[in-house]
mmCIF file of C-alpha atoms in Angstrom:
data_model
loop_
_atom_site.group_PDB
_atom_site.id
_atom_site.type_symbol
_atom_site.label_atom_id
_atom_site.label_comp_id
_atom_site.label_asym_id
_atom_site.label_seq_id
_atom_site.Cartn_x
_atom_site.Cartn_y
_atom_site.Cartn_z
ATOM 1 C CA MET R 1 -0.068 -0.071 0.184
ATOM 2 C CA GLN R 2 2.978 2.379 0.674
ATOM 3 C CA LYS R 3 4.152 2.048 -2.860
ATOM 4 C CA THR R 4 0.788 3.292 -4.260
ATOM 5 C CA THR R 5 0.858 6.308 -1.914
ATOM 6 C CA ASN R 6 4.374 7.229 -2.997
ATOM 7 C CA ASN R 7 3.373 6.837 -6.673
ATOM 8 C CA SER R 8 0.181 9.041 -6.242
ATOM 9 C CA THR R 9 2.402 11.706 -4.390
ATOM 10 C CA ASP R 10 5.014 11.670 -7.103
ATOM 11 C CA LEU R 11 2.335 12.099 -9.712
ATOM 12 C CA GLN R 12 0.645 14.897 -7.835
ATOM 13 C CA LYS R 13 3.969 16.730 -7.461
ATOM 14 C CA PHE R 14 4.572 16.240 -11.250
ATOM 15 C CA ILE R 15 1.127 17.604 -12.053
ATOM 16 C CA GLU R 16 1.593 20.760 -9.781
ATOM 17 C CA LYS R 17 5.073 21.632 -11.441
ATOM 18 C CA PHE R 18 4.183 20.788 -14.941
ATOM 19 C CA GLU R 19 0.661 22.390 -14.959
ATOM 20 C CA PRO R 20 -0.829 20.621 -17.913
ATOM 21 C CA ASN R 21 -3.774 22.295 -19.493
ATOM 22 C CA LYS R 22 -5.577 19.126 -20.400
ATOM 23 C CA PHE R 23 -4.983 15.714 -18.955
ATOM 24 C CA LYS R 24 -6.683 12.451 -18.307
ATOM 25 C CA MET R 25 -6.222 10.272 -15.354
ATOM 26 C CA LEU R 26 -5.245 6.676 -16.113
ATOM 27 C CA SER R 27 -4.873 3.793 -13.734
ATOM 28 C CA ARG R 28 -1.042 3.933 -14.287
ATOM 29 C CA GLY R 29 -0.591 7.624 -14.471
ATOM 30 C CA ILE R 30 -1.933 10.399 -16.721
ATOM 31 C CA GLU R 31 -2.193 11.270 -20.335
ATOM 32 C CA ILE R 32 -1.356 14.848 -21.277
ATOM 33 C CA ARG R 33 -3.139 16.089 -24.462
ATOM 34 C CA GLY R 34 -3.157 19.127 -26.758
ATOM 35 C CA ASN R 35 0.389 20.039 -26.827
ATOM 36 C CA ASN R 36 1.296 22.453 -29.619
ATOM 37 C CA ASP R 37 5.142 21.758 -29.211
ATOM 38 C CA LEU R 38 5.057 18.047 -28.369
ATOM 39 C CA HIS R 39 8.856 17.644 -28.419
ATOM 40 C CA ARG R 40 9.533 20.481 -26.101
ATOM 41 C CA SER R 41 6.756 19.314 -23.569
ATOM 42 C CA ILE R 42 8.119 15.763 -23.580
ATOM 43 C CA THR R 43 11.740 17.016 -22.890
ATOM 44 C CA PHE R 44 10.444 19.331 -20.234
ATOM 45 C CA ALA R 45 8.587 16.376 -18.637
ATOM 46 C CA LYS R 46 11.520 14.077 -18.604
ATOM 47 C CA GLU R 47 13.858 16.834 -16.974
ATOM 48 C CA LEU R 48 11.119 17.596 -14.427
ATOM 49 C CA ILE R 49 11.031 13.933 -13.534
ATOM 50 C CA GLU R 50 14.794 13.504 -13.197
ATOM 51 C CA ARG R 51 15.255 16.915 -11.310
ATOM 52 C CA MET R 52 12.620 15.969 -8.763
ATOM 53 C CA LYS R 53 13.720 12.438 -8.559
ATOM 54 C CA LEU R 54 10.132 11.122 -9.202
ATOM 55 C CA LYS R 55 9.278 7.358 -9.715
ATOM 56 C CA LEU R 56 7.640 8.356 -13.135
ATOM 57 C CA THR R 57 8.398 7.894 -16.840
ATOM 58 C CA VAL R 58 7.329 9.331 -20.054
ATOM 59 C CA HIS R 59 5.618 7.074 -22.712
ATOM 60 C CA HIS R 60 4.585 8.205 -26.137
ATOM 61 C CA SER R 61 3.956 6.728 -29.536
ATOM 62 C CA ALA R 62 3.190 7.944 -32.960
ATOM 63 C CA GLU R 63 -0.460 7.409 -32.428
ATOM 64 C CA MET R 64 -0.325 9.855 -29.526
ATOM 65 C CA ALA R 65 1.504 12.260 -31.416
ATOM 66 C CA LEU R 66 -1.324 12.682 -33.789
ATOM 67 C CA TYR R 67 -3.307 14.526 -31.027
ATOM 68 C CA GLY R 68 -0.406 16.034 -29.200
ATOM 69 C CA GLY R 69 -0.328 13.650 -26.428
ATOM 70 C CA PHE R 70 2.025 11.561 -24.211
ATOM 71 C CA GLU R 71 1.676 9.614 -20.899
ATOM 72 C CA VAL R 72 3.311 10.144 -17.587
ATOM 73 C CA VAL R 73 3.278 6.634 -15.974
ATOM 74 C CA TYR R 74 4.505 5.107 -12.692
ATOM 75 C CA ALA R 75 7.951 3.689 -13.120
#
């Protein structure tokens, strides 16, 4: 149970710092949508996760890129 609490805390910290305009909660993290500059957003998300030492990772695919989206999921 402690791991779930830590993951939720890490995800909440990420959301507060990243401040996404549109996101959808997933069982394994969040999906961030509607990015105009997808490459910049993904790079910023990865840097933020590393700098804050969060147990999260960025996941993206070509399909998600079509709607300017990527996922931030529990590592």
